[in-house]
Amino acid sequence: MSTGTRALELLGLLQNRRHWPSHELARRLGVSQRTLRRDIDSLQELGYPITATRGTGGGYQLSPGASLPPLVLSEDEAAAIVMGLQEITSGPSPTSAEAALSAMAKIVQVLPVRIRRRIDSLRAVAVPARDPEARAGLTDIASLTTLALACRDADAVQFGYRTRAGETADRTVHPHHIVRVENRLYLIAWDLDRADWRTFRVDRLGEVSRTGTTFARRPLPADDPVEYVRGRIRAMPVRYSVRATVWAPVERVRAELAPYGTAEPIDDTSCRVEIATDTLDWATFCLGAIEAPVVIHGPPEAIAYMRAWGRRLITGTRDPAASAPGEGLHGR
């Protein structure tokens, strides 16, 4: 880490915790206490009001009432940066998404209040996705920023959480990771009320607040946070389990379906497909996009739904001259 980058990280840590023991602050920055003292001296020379305490329990903190100077950005510049980071969090690379979340947290926390309100007004804007329910979950910049900072600082958080059934309950958790899986953001956290690991969809969280209580990090229940979330998703009950036969080699079908469904070979030219989903729109799109003959076996709702899709598409591609004006536009 360069000296400049380390100075920014040091300022961020001091901003988000009232007092840091010197040994813990040095450990977080990955430097010796001697290097830490030099960095503190440099920041004090630049005018940052950092107070040092000596003796047992000695450490550093920003002077009471002090805060970091606001980041010098116009409203349009700040909006452009946060929107760009939003897009990265919905991109194909989980590593880039994690870095973008961290950067967004650092930027938003030092923006002036007026510009923060402008940024928060972007909560209805999300990266376009095929399914409106599959947005990245960036519905509340302030809450997302709070979560990212709490993960970084090992600080417990409280929030209201809306379940799949629409019920809301207050939760207190130790947040560990925010990961992106299939165009949604998920929080991996240790739930204090349930004394167990839980995953939370970020777009279902209410206002998030930090408790100020730090915690010792637990080993995650899996080596890969993304795969852990995917496994939890697969284990959840779903509304539909769409079953079909596709006349295409299983390797090709798996490559096109993954990770939305499973395919098992029947022979060299066909396979059985199963897609677990809460929305038939997505299952219909997945099967149609394979570009191979397919037979839908169930459930009955899926058969009826896809038959209606087929009728609408056939009607929409007829020769316009053969149809009366408006005919077929609302075919079922």
XYZ file of C-alpha atoms in Angstrom:
332
model
C 0.000 0.000 0.000
C 1.422 3.391 -0.983
C 1.901 6.138 1.620
C -0.910 8.220 0.106
C -3.315 5.299 0.004
C -2.407 4.367 3.570
C -3.048 7.942 4.734
C -6.543 7.863 3.226
C -7.230 4.497 4.854
C -5.967 5.843 8.188
C -8.249 8.872 7.954
C -11.201 6.637 7.126
C -10.573 4.448 10.186
C -10.250 7.451 12.492
C -13.464 8.909 11.101
C -15.501 5.797 11.849
C -14.408 4.880 15.346
C -14.047 7.117 18.387
C -10.745 5.676 19.627
C -8.227 3.242 18.159
C -5.568 1.488 20.289
C -2.268 2.080 18.521
C -1.443 -1.616 18.132
C -4.836 -2.398 16.575
C -4.643 0.574 14.209
C -1.157 -0.511 13.092
C -2.416 -4.056 12.544
C -5.358 -2.863 10.446
C -2.992 -0.851 8.247
C -0.380 -3.608 8.063
C 2.481 -1.396 9.341
C 4.676 -1.120 12.412
C 3.745 1.226 15.244
C 6.765 3.341 14.321
C 5.433 3.792 10.778
C 2.007 4.538 12.208
C 3.454 7.318 14.387
C 5.140 8.845 11.330
C 1.876 8.751 9.393
C 0.023 10.373 12.302
C 2.687 13.097 12.564
C 2.366 13.798 8.820
C -1.408 14.149 9.053
C -1.128 16.403 12.107
C 1.273 18.639 10.185
C -1.352 18.895 7.438
C -3.842 20.179 10.016
C -5.884 17.059 10.811
C -6.916 17.263 14.522
C -5.681 13.840 15.661
C -5.173 13.371 19.399
C -2.703 10.836 20.792
C -3.078 9.258 24.235
C -0.153 7.635 26.022
C 0.236 4.796 28.484
C -1.877 1.673 28.928
C -4.685 1.683 26.379
C -3.008 4.503 24.482
C -3.986 5.213 20.921
C -5.368 7.794 18.531
C -8.613 9.554 17.815
C -9.991 12.604 16.051
C -10.463 15.501 18.459
C -14.018 15.764 19.869
C -16.294 17.529 17.415
C -13.781 17.221 14.613
C -14.594 15.719 11.246
C -12.776 15.215 8.005
C -13.065 17.969 5.417
C -15.702 17.286 2.773
C -14.619 15.726 -0.482
C -14.497 18.480 -3.085
C -16.919 17.293 -5.750
C -19.788 18.979 -7.512
C -23.232 17.360 -7.287
C -22.976 16.122 -10.870
C -19.482 14.710 -10.293
C -20.574 12.906 -7.140
C -23.663 11.506 -8.868
C -21.567 10.317 -11.825
C -19.057 8.559 -9.560
C -21.682 6.763 -7.480
C -23.666 5.716 -10.556
C -20.471 4.345 -12.100
C -19.705 2.385 -8.944
C -23.282 1.080 -8.921
C -22.760 -0.321 -12.398
C -19.519 -2.014 -11.359
C -21.250 -3.712 -8.424
C -23.628 -5.311 -10.938
C -20.827 -6.354 -13.287
C -19.493 -9.858 -13.962
C -16.560 -9.759 -11.528
C -17.282 -10.296 -7.801
C -13.802 -8.904 -7.015
C -14.530 -5.647 -8.826
C -17.935 -5.438 -7.159
C -16.390 -5.707 -3.692
C -13.836 -3.003 -4.501
C -16.569 -0.739 -5.895
C -18.645 -1.133 -2.734
C -15.661 -0.213 -0.594
C -14.879 2.817 -2.756
C -18.504 3.965 -2.705
C -18.587 3.705 1.087
C -15.459 5.827 1.456
C -16.657 8.472 -0.986
C -20.212 8.834 0.310
C -19.168 9.150 3.954
C -17.078 12.301 3.292
C -19.500 14.062 0.951
C -21.245 17.203 2.224
C -24.787 16.599 3.475
C -26.404 18.411 0.547
C -24.647 16.214 -2.001
C -25.341 13.081 0.038
C -29.049 13.869 -0.253
C -28.663 14.165 -4.013
C -26.917 10.795 -4.107
C -29.610 9.224 -1.933
C -32.214 10.494 -4.391
C -30.742 8.031 -6.906
C -32.132 5.106 -4.887
C -34.753 4.340 -7.570
C -32.081 4.045 -10.276
C -30.504 0.645 -10.794
C -28.570 -1.074 -13.527
C -31.016 -2.440 -16.137
C -31.668 -6.166 -15.939
C -33.882 -8.582 -17.840
C -36.059 -9.079 -14.794
C -36.980 -5.959 -12.789
C -36.867 -8.125 -9.655
C -33.254 -9.063 -10.485
C -31.777 -5.615 -10.032
C -28.581 -5.302 -8.071
C -30.476 -4.175 -4.992
C -28.914 -0.715 -4.818
C -32.103 0.792 -3.480
C -30.590 2.796 -0.631
C -27.105 4.231 -1.014
C -26.896 5.308 2.636
C -27.751 1.830 3.972
C -25.426 0.123 1.508
C -22.597 2.455 2.524
C -23.269 1.797 6.212
C -23.157 -1.960 5.605
C -19.896 -1.774 3.675
C -18.235 0.277 6.410
C -19.555 -2.025 9.146
C -18.160 -5.079 7.317
C -14.811 -3.339 7.070
C -14.722 -2.229 10.720
C -16.306 -5.368 12.276
C -19.127 -3.272 13.733
C -22.530 -4.784 14.586
C -25.545 -3.367 12.732
C -29.310 -3.240 13.171
C -31.927 -3.149 10.423
C -35.470 -4.105 9.552
C -35.669 -7.059 7.163
C -38.575 -7.889 4.855
C -38.990 -11.627 4.294
C -40.222 -13.342 1.136
C -43.664 -13.481 2.735
C -43.656 -9.694 3.128
C -43.249 -9.712 6.921
C -40.739 -7.333 8.528
C -38.678 -8.035 11.635
C -35.806 -6.215 13.353
C -32.430 -7.940 13.129
C -29.094 -7.365 14.851
C -26.131 -8.980 13.120
C -22.369 -9.122 12.794
C -21.836 -8.293 9.082
C -18.962 -10.062 7.308
C -19.313 -9.836 3.528
C -21.458 -8.198 0.848
C -21.427 -10.261 -2.345
C -23.153 -10.045 -5.695
C -24.879 -13.182 -6.966
C -26.988 -13.195 -10.124
C -27.629 -9.438 -10.234
C -28.489 -9.143 -6.544
C -26.473 -8.062 -3.524
C -26.446 -10.277 -0.438
C -25.117 -9.699 3.071
C -23.464 -12.626 4.850
C -23.773 -12.076 8.591
C -23.864 -13.803 11.958
C -27.392 -13.327 13.286
C -27.212 -12.585 17.021
C -30.848 -13.511 17.707
C -30.553 -16.883 15.969
C -26.914 -17.581 16.859
C -26.246 -18.771 13.318
C -25.092 -17.612 9.895
C -27.681 -15.944 7.676
C -27.768 -14.358 4.238
C -29.877 -11.247 3.618
C -30.921 -9.702 0.340
C -29.714 -6.106 0.504
C -32.762 -4.773 -1.358
C -34.986 -6.123 1.453
C -33.149 -4.297 4.239
C -34.707 -1.274 5.907
C -32.691 1.576 7.384
C -29.320 0.242 8.560
C -27.615 1.643 11.656
C -24.309 0.784 13.279
C -24.459 -0.089 16.975
C -20.915 0.998 17.806
C -20.195 -2.472 19.219
C -17.287 -4.221 17.538
C -16.985 -8.003 17.283
C -14.364 -10.664 16.749
C -14.618 -12.061 13.237
C -15.710 -15.682 12.905
C -14.431 -17.997 10.182
C -16.982 -18.073 7.381
C -18.869 -21.357 6.926
C -17.357 -21.720 3.437
C -14.100 -20.782 1.732
C -15.848 -18.859 -1.057
C -18.493 -16.311 0.043
C -20.105 -16.245 -3.415
C -20.477 -20.024 -3.559
C -21.830 -20.015 -0.017
C -24.612 -17.604 -1.010
C -25.369 -19.623 -4.136
C -25.680 -22.750 -2.029
C -28.088 -21.032 0.359
C -30.184 -19.832 -2.577
C -30.362 -23.334 -4.054
C -31.477 -24.715 -0.687
C -34.385 -22.270 -0.399
C -37.888 -23.407 -1.415
C -39.036 -21.939 -4.716
C -42.430 -21.393 -6.253
C -41.870 -23.387 -9.461
C -39.666 -26.268 -10.520
C -39.829 -26.219 -14.325
C -38.994 -29.565 -15.978
C -38.219 -30.016 -19.655
C -36.427 -32.146 -22.240
C -34.026 -30.310 -24.534
C -32.656 -31.854 -27.720
C -29.087 -30.611 -27.466
C -25.875 -32.029 -25.947
C -25.815 -31.699 -22.164
C -22.478 -29.799 -22.159
C -23.937 -27.061 -24.329
C -27.141 -26.820 -22.286
C -25.249 -26.641 -18.999
C -23.049 -23.858 -20.338
C -26.092 -21.812 -21.388
C -28.183 -22.484 -18.283
C -25.572 -22.163 -15.549
C -26.179 -21.220 -12.821
C -29.938 -20.907 -13.376
C -30.770 -24.582 -13.800
C -29.458 -28.136 -14.005
C -29.145 -30.510 -16.944
C -28.669 -34.293 -16.914
C -27.929 -36.335 -20.061
C -30.474 -38.679 -21.648
C -28.173 -39.544 -24.555
C -25.545 -37.755 -26.663
C -28.092 -35.425 -28.257
C -30.648 -34.712 -25.499
C -30.918 -33.969 -21.773
C -33.354 -33.389 -18.923
C -33.490 -29.837 -17.599
C -34.815 -28.484 -14.314
C -35.073 -24.768 -13.449
C -36.061 -23.750 -9.920
C -37.525 -20.253 -10.016
C -39.995 -17.840 -8.486
C -40.798 -16.295 -11.857
C -41.897 -18.148 -14.991
C -40.686 -15.260 -17.137
C -37.087 -16.159 -16.368
C -37.548 -19.920 -16.950
C -39.245 -19.174 -20.285
C -36.396 -16.931 -21.361
C -33.734 -19.480 -20.349
C -35.316 -22.328 -22.286
C -36.079 -20.181 -25.314
C -32.532 -18.847 -25.460
C -31.000 -22.322 -25.823
C -32.113 -22.406 -29.494
C -32.916 -26.122 -29.522
C -36.121 -28.192 -29.655
C -37.697 -28.410 -26.212
C -40.698 -30.096 -24.550
C -42.025 -28.684 -21.266
C -43.227 -31.413 -18.878
C -44.422 -29.295 -15.952
C -45.653 -27.871 -13.774
C -49.011 -27.090 -15.436
C -48.615 -23.362 -14.721
C -45.357 -23.345 -16.689
C -46.910 -25.160 -19.647
C -49.839 -22.709 -19.805
C -47.569 -19.700 -19.316
C -45.136 -20.680 -22.075
C -47.972 -21.601 -24.429
C -49.359 -18.080 -23.965
C -45.900 -16.619 -24.651
C -45.710 -18.664 -27.837
C -49.107 -17.464 -29.068
C -48.198 -13.836 -28.437
C -44.894 -14.178 -30.261
C -46.469 -15.950 -33.243
C -49.196 -13.310 -33.439
C -46.601 -10.547 -33.217
C -44.591 -11.914 -36.138
C -47.437 -12.430 -38.617
C -47.521 -10.459 -41.844
C -49.099 -7.107 -40.810
C -51.110 -7.066 -44.029
C -52.849 -10.274 -42.989
C -54.169 -8.860 -39.709
C -56.751 -6.243 -38.935
C -55.432 -3.083 -37.236
C -54.687 -3.847 -33.565
C -55.424 -7.564 -33.977
C -53.122 -9.755 -31.912
C -51.617 -6.932 -29.913
C -53.237 -8.297 -26.777
C -53.447 -11.960 -27.751
C -53.434 -14.490 -25.003
